[in-house]
mmCIF file with all atom_site columns, C-alpha atoms in Angstrom:
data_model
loop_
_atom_site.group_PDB
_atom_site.id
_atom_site.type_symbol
_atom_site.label_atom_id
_atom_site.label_alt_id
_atom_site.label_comp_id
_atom_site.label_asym_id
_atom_site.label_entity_id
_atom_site.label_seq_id
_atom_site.pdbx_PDB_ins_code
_atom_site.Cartn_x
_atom_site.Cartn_y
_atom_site.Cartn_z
_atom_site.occupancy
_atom_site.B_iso_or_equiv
_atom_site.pdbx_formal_charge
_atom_site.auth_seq_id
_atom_site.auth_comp_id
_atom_site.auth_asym_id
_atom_site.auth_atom_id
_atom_site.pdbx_PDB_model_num
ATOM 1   C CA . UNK A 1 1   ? -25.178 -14.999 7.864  1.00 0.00 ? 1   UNK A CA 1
ATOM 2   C CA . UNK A 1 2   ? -21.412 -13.054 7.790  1.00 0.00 ? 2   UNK A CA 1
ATOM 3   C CA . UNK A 1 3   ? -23.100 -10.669 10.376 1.00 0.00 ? 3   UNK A CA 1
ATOM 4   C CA . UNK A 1 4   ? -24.214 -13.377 12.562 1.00 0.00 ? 4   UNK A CA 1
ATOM 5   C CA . UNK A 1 5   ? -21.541 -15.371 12.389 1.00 0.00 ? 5   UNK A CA 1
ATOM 6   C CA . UNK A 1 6   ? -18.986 -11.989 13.255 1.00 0.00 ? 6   UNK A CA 1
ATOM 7   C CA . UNK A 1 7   ? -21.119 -11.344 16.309 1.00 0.00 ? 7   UNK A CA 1
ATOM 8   C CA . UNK A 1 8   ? -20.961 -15.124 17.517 1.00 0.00 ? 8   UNK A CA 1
ATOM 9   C CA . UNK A 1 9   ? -17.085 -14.606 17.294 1.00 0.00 ? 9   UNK A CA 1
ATOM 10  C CA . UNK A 1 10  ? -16.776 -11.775 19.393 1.00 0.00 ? 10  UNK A CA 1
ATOM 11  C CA . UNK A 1 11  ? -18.975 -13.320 22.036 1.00 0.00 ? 11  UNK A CA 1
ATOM 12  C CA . UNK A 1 12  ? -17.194 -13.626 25.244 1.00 0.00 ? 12  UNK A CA 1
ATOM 13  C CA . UNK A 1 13  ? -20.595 -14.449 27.479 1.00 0.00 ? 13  UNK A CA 1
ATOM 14  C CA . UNK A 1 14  ? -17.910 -17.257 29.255 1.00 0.00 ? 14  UNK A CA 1
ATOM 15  C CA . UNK A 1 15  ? -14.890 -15.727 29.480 1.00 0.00 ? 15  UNK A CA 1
ATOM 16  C CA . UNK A 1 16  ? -14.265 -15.957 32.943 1.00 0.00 ? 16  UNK A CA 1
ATOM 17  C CA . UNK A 1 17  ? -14.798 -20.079 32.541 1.00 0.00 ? 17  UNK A CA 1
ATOM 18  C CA . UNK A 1 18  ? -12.331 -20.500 30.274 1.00 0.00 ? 18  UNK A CA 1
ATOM 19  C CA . UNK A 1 19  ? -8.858  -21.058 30.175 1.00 0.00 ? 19  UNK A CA 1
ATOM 20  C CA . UNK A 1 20  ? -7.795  -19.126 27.213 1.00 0.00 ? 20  UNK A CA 1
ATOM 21  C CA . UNK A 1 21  ? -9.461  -16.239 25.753 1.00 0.00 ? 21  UNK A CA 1
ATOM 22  C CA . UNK A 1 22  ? -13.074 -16.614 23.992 1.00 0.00 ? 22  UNK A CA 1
ATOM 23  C CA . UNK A 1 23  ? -12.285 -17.426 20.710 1.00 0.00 ? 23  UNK A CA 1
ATOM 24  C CA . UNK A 1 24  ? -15.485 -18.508 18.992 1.00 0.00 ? 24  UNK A CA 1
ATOM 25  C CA . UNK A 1 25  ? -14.830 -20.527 16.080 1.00 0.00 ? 25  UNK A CA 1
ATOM 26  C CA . UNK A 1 26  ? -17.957 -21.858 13.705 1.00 0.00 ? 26  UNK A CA 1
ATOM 27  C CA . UNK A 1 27  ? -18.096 -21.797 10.078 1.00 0.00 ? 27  UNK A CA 1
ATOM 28  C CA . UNK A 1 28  ? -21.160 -22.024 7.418  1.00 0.00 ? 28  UNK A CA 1
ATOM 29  C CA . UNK A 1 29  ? -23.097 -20.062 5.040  1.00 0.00 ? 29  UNK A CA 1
ATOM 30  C CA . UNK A 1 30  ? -26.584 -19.850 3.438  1.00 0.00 ? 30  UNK A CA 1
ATOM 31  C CA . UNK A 1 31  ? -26.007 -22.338 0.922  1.00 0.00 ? 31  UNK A CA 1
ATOM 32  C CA . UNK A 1 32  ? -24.028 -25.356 3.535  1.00 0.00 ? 32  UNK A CA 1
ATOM 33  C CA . UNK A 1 33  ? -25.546 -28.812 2.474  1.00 0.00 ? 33  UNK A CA 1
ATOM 34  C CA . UNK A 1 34  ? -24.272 -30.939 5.704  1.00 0.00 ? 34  UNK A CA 1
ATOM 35  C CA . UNK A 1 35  ? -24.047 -29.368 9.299  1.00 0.00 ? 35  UNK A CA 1
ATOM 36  C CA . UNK A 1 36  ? -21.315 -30.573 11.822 1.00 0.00 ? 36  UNK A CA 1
ATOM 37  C CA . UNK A 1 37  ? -22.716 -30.273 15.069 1.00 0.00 ? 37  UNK A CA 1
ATOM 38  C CA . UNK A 1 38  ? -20.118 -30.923 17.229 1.00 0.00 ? 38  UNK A CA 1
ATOM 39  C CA . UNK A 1 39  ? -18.559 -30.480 20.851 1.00 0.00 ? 39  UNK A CA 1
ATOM 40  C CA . UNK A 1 40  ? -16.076 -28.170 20.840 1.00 0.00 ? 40  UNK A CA 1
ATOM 41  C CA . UNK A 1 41  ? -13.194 -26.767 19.261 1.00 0.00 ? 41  UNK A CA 1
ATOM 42  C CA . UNK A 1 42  ? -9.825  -28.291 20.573 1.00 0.00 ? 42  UNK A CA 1
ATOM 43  C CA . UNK A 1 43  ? -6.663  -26.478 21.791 1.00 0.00 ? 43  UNK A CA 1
ATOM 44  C CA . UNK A 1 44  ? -4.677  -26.419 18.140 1.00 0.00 ? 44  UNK A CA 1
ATOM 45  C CA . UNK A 1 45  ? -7.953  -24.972 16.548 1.00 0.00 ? 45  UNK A CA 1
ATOM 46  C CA . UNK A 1 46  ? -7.946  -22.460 19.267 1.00 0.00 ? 46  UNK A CA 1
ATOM 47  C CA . UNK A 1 47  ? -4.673  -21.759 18.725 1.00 0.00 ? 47  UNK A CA 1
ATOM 48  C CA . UNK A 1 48  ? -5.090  -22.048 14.851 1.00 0.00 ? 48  UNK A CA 1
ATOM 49  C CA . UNK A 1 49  ? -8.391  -20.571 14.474 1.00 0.00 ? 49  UNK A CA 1
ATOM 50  C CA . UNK A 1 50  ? -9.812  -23.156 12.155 1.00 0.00 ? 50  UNK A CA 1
ATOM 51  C CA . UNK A 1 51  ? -12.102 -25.924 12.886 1.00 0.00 ? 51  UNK A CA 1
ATOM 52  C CA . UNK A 1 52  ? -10.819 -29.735 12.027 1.00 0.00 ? 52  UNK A CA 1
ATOM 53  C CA . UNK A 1 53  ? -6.876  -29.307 11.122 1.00 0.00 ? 53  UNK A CA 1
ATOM 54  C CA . UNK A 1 54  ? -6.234  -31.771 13.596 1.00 0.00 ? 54  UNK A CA 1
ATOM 55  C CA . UNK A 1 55  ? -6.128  -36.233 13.199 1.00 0.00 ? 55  UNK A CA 1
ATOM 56  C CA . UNK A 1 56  ? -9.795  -35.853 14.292 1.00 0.00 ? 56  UNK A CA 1
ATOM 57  C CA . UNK A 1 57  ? -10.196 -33.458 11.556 1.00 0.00 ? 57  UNK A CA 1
ATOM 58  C CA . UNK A 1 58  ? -8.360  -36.112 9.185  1.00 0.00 ? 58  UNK A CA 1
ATOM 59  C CA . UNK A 1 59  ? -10.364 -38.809 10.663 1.00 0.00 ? 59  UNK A CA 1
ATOM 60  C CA . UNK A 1 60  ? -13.664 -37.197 9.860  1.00 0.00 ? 60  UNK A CA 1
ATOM 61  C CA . UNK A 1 61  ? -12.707 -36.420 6.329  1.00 0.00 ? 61  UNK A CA 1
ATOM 62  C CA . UNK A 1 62  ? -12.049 -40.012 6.073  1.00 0.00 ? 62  UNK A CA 1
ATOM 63  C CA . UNK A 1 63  ? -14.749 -41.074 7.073  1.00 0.00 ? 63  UNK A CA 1
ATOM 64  C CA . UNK A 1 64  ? -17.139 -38.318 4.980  1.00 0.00 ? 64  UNK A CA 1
ATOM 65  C CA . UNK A 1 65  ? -14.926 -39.748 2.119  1.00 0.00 ? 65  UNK A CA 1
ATOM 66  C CA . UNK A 1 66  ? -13.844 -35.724 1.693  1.00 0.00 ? 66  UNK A CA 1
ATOM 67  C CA . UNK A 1 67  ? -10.896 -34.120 0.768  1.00 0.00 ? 67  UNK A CA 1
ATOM 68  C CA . UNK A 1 68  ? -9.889  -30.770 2.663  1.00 0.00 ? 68  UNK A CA 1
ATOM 69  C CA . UNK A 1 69  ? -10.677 -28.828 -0.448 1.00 0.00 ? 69  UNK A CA 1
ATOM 70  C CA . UNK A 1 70  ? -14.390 -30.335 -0.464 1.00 0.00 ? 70  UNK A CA 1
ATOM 71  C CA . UNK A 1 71  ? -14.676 -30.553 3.550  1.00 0.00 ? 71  UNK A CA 1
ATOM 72  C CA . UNK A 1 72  ? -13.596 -26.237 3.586  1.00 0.00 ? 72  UNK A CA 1
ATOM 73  C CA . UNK A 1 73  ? -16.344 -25.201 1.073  1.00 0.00 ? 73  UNK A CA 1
ATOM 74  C CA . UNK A 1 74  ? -18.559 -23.453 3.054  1.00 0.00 ? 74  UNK A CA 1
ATOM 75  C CA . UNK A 1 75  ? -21.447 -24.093 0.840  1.00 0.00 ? 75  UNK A CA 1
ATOM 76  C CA . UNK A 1 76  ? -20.560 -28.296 1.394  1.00 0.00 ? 76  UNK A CA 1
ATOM 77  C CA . UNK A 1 77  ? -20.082 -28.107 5.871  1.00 0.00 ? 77  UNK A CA 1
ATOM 78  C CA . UNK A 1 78  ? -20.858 -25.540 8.203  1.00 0.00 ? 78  UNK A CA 1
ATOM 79  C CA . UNK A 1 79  ? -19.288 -26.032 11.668 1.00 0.00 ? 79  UNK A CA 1
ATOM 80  C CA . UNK A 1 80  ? -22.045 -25.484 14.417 1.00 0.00 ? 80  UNK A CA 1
ATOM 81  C CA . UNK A 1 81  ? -20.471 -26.425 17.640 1.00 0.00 ? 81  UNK A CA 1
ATOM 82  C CA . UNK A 1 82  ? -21.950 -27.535 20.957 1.00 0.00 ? 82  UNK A CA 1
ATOM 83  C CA . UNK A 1 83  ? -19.845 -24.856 22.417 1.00 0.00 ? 83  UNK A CA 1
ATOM 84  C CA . UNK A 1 84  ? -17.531 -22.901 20.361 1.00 0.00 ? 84  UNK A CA 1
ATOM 85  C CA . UNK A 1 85  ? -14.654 -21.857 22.350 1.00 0.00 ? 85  UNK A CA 1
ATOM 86  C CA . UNK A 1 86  ? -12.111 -24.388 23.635 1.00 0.00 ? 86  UNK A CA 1
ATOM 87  C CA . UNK A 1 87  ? -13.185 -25.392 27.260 1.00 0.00 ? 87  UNK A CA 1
ATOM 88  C CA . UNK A 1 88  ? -10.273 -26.360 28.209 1.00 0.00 ? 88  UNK A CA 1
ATOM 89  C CA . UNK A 1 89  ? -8.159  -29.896 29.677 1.00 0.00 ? 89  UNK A CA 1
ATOM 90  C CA . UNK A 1 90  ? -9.557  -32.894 31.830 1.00 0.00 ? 90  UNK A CA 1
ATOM 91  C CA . UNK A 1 91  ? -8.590  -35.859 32.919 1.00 0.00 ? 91  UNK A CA 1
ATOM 92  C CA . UNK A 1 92  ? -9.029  -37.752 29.793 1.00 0.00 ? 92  UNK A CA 1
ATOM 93  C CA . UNK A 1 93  ? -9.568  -35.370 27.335 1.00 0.00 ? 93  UNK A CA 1
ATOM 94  C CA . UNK A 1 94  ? -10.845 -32.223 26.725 1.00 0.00 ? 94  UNK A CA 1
ATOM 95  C CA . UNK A 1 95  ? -13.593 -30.275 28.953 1.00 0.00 ? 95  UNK A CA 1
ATOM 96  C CA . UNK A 1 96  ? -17.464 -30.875 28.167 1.00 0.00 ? 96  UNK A CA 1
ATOM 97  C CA . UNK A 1 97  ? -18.488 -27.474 26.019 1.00 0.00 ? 97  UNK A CA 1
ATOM 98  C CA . UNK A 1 98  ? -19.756 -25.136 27.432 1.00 0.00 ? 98  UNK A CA 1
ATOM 99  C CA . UNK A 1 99  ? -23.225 -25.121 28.256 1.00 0.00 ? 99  UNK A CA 1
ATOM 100 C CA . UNK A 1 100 ? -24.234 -21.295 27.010 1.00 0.00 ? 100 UNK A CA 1
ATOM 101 C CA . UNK A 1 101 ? -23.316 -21.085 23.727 1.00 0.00 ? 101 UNK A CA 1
ATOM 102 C CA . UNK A 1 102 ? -26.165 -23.737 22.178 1.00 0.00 ? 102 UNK A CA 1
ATOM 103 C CA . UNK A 1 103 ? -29.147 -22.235 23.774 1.00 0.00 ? 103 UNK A CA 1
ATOM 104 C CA . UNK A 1 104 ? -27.713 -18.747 22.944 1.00 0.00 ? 104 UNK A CA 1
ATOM 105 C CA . UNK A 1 105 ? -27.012 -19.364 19.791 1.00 0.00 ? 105 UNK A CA 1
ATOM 106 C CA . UNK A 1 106 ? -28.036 -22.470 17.294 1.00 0.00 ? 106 UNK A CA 1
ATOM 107 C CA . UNK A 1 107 ? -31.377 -21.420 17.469 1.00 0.00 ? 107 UNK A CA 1
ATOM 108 C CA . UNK A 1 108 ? -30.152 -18.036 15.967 1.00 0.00 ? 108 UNK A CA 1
ATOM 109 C CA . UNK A 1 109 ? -27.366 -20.338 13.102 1.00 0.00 ? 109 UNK A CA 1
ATOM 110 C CA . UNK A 1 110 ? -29.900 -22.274 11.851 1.00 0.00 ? 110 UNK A CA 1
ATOM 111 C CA . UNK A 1 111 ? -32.708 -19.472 10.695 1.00 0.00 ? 111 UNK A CA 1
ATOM 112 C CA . UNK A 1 112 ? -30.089 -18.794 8.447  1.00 0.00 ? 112 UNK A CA 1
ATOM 113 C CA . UNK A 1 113 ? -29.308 -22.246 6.573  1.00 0.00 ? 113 UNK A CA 1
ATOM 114 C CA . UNK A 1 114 ? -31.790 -21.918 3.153  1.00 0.00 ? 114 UNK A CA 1
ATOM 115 C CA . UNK A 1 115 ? -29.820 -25.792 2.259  1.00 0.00 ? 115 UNK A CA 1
ATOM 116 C CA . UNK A 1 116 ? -29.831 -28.345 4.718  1.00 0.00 ? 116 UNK A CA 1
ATOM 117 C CA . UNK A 1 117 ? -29.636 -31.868 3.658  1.00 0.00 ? 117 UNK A CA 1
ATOM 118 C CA . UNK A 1 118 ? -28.165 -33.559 6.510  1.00 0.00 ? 118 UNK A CA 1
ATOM 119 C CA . UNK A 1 119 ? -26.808 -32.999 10.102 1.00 0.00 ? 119 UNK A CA 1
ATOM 120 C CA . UNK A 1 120 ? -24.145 -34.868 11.258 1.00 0.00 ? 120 UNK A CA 1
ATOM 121 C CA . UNK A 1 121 ? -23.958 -35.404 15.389 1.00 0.00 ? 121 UNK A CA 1
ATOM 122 C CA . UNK A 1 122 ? -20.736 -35.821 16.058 1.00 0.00 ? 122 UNK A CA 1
ATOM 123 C CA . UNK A 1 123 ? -20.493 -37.412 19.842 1.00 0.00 ? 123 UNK A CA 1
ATOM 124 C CA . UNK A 1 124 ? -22.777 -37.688 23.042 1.00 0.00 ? 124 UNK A CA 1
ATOM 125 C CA . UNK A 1 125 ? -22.871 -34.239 23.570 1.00 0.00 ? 125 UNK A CA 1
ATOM 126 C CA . UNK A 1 126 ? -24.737 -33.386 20.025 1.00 0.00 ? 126 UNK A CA 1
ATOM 127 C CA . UNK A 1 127 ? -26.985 -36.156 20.139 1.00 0.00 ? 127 UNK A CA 1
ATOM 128 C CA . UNK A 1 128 ? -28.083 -35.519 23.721 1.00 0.00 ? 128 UNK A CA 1
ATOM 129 C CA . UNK A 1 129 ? -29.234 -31.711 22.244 1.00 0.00 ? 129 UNK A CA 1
ATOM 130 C CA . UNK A 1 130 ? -30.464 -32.847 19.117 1.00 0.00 ? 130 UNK A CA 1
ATOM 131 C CA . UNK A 1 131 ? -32.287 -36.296 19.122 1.00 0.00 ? 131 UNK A CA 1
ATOM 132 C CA . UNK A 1 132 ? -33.669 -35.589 22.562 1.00 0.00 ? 132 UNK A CA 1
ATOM 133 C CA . UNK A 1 133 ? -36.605 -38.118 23.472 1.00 0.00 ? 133 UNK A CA 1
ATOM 134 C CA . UNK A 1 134 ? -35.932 -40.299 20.378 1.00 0.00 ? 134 UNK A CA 1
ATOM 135 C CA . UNK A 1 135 ? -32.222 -41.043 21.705 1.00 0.00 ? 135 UNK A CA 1
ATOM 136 C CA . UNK A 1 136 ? -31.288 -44.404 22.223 1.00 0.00 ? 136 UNK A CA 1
ATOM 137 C CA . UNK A 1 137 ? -29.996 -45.491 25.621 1.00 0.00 ? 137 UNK A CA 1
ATOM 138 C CA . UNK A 1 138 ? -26.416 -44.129 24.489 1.00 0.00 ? 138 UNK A CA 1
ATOM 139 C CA . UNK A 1 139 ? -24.174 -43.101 21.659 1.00 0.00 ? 139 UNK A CA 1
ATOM 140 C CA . UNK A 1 140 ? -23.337 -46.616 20.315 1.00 0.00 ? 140 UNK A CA 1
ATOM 141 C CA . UNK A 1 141 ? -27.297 -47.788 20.643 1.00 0.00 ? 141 UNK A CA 1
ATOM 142 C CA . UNK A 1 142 ? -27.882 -44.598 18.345 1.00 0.00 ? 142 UNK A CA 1
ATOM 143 C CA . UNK A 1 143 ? -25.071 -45.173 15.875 1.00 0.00 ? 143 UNK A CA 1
ATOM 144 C CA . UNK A 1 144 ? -26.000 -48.573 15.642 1.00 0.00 ? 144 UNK A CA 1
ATOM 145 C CA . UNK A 1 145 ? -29.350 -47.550 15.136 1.00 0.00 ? 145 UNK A CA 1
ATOM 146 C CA . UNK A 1 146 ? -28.375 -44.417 12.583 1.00 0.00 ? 146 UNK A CA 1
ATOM 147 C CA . UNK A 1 147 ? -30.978 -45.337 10.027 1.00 0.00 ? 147 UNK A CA 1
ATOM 148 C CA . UNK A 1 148 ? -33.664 -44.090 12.565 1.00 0.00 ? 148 UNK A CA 1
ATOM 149 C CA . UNK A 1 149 ? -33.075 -40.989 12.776 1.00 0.00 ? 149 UNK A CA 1
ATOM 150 C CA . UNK A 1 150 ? -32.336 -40.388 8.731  1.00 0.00 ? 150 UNK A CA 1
ATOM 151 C CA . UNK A 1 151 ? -32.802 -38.112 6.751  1.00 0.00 ? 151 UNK A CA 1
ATOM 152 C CA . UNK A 1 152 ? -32.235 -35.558 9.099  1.00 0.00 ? 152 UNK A CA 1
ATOM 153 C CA . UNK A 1 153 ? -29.754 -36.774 11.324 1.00 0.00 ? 153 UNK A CA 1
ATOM 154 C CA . UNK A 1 154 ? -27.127 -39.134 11.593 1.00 0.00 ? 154 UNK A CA 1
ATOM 155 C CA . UNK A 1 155 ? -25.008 -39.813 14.682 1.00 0.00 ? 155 UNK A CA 1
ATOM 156 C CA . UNK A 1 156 ? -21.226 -40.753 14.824 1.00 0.00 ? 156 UNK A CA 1
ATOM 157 C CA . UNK A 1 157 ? -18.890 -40.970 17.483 1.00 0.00 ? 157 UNK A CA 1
ATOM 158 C CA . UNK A 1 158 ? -16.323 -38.174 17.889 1.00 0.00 ? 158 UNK A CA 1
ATOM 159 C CA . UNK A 1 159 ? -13.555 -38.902 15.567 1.00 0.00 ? 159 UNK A CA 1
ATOM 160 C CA . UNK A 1 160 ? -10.639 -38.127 18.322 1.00 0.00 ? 160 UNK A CA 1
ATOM 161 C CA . UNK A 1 161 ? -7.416  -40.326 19.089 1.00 0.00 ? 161 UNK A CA 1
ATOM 162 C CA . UNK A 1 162 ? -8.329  -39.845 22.332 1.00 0.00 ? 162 UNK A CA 1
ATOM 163 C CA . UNK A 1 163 ? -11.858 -42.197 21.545 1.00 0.00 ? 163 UNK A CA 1
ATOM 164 C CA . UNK A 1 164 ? -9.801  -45.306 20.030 1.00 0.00 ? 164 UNK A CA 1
ATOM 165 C CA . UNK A 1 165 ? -10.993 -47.504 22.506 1.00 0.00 ? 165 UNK A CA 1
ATOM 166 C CA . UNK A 1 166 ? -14.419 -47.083 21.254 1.00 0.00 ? 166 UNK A CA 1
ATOM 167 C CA . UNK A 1 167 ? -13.647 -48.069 18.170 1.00 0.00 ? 167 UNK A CA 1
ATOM 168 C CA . UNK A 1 168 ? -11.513 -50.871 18.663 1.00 0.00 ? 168 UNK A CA 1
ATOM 169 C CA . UNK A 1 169 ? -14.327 -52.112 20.624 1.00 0.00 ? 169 UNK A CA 1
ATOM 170 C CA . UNK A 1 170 ? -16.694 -51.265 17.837 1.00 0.00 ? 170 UNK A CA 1
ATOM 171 C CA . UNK A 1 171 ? -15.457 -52.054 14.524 1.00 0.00 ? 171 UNK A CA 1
ATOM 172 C CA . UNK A 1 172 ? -18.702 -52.365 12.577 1.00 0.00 ? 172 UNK A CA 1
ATOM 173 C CA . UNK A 1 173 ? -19.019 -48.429 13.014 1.00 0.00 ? 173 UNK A CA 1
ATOM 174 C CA . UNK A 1 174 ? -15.921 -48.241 10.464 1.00 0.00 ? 174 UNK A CA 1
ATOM 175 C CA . UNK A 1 175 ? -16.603 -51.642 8.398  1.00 0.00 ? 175 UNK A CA 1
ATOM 176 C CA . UNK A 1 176 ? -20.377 -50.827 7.777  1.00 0.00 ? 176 UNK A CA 1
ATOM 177 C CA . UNK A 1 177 ? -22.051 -46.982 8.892  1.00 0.00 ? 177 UNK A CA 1
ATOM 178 C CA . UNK A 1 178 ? -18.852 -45.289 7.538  1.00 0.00 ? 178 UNK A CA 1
ATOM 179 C CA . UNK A 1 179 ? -19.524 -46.869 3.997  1.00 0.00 ? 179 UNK A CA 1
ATOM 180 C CA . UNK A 1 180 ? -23.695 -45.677 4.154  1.00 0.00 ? 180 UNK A CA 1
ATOM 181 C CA . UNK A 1 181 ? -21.975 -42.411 5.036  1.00 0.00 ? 181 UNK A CA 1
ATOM 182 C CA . UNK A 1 182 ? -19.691 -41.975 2.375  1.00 0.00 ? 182 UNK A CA 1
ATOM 183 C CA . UNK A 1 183 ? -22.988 -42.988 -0.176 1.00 0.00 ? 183 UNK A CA 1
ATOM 184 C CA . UNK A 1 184 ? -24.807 -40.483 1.736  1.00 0.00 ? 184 UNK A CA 1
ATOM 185 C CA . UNK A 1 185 ? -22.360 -37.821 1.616  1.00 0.00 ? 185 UNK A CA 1
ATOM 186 C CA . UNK A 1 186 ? -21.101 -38.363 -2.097 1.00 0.00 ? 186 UNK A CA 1
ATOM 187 C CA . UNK A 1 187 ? -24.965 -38.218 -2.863 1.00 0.00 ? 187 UNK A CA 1
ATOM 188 C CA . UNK A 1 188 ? -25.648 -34.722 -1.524 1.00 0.00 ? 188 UNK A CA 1
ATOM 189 C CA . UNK A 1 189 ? -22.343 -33.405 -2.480 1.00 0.00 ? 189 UNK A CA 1
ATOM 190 C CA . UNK A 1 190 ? -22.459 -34.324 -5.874 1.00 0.00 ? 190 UNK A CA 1
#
């Protein structure tokens, strides 16, 4: 896995899309319980090399019920990004990830997971990859409908200030999936 992971970080297949330099940042190791498929890595992790030290970062520990100590263990998350440079700034947000990194290299990530209890899609751009065909028609019709796609997966939306209007506008996500989370979460960690 530490050789994989080494050559994934000095990848630089989309350097001349990006705004910064590559900087490749994943996480995991043989043993990792609960995968964090997610979009991309933001500017400060970029910057900061390290996956999550940001309010999404303290948002999705809240809502895994996790302390940083317990969310860091490699052998508890592994962080398998959609694309794992930073793609830079839009409008309203961040850049969509890149689209080479996946096909290049999750296929590659998970032949070396021997522990994989659950995968957590974090945002549209996971779930579109991963539940493929058995998607609902969008990210709040598959967290809604989470259950469904247990025990394998289970979809959230992206835990980033930047997405409070979704859950203003959808408060049950916090009220009722983030408890079954938690359960789920304590139950494999423990």
């Amino acid at each position: 896995m530490e050789k994989l992971l080494t050559e994934i970080r000095g990848c630089e297949v989309c350097k001349a899309h990006l705004p910064l330099d590559p900087r490749p940042i994943i996480s995991g190791s043989i043993k990792s319980k609960i995968i964090l498929v997610s979009q991309a890595p933001g500017r400060k992790a970029h910057v900061e090399n390290k996956a999550w030290d940001d309010l999404s970062g303290k948002k999705l520990r809240e809502w895994l019920g996790v302390n940083e100590e317990v969310f860091y263990n490699l052998d508890n998350f592994a962080v398998l990004p959609m694309g794992f440079c930073f793609p830079g700034k839009g409008k309203t947000g961040d850049l969509p990830p890149r689209k080479e990194c996946a096909p290049l290299w999750h296929s590659k990530v998970w032949e070396q997971f021997e522990n994989v209890k659950l995968i957590l899609l974090i945002g549209k751009y996971s779930q579109d990859q991963y539940l493929g065909k058995s998607s609902k028609k969008n990210l709040t019709e598959n967290i809604l409908n989470y259950s469904d796609f247990l025990p394998q997966y289970f979809p959230v939306p992206h835990p980033s200030p930047v997405n409070h209007f979704w859950r203003r506008k959808n408060p049950w996500f916090e009220e009722e999936v983030v408890g079954e989370l938690q359960e789920l979460v304590a139950h494999i960690l423990k």
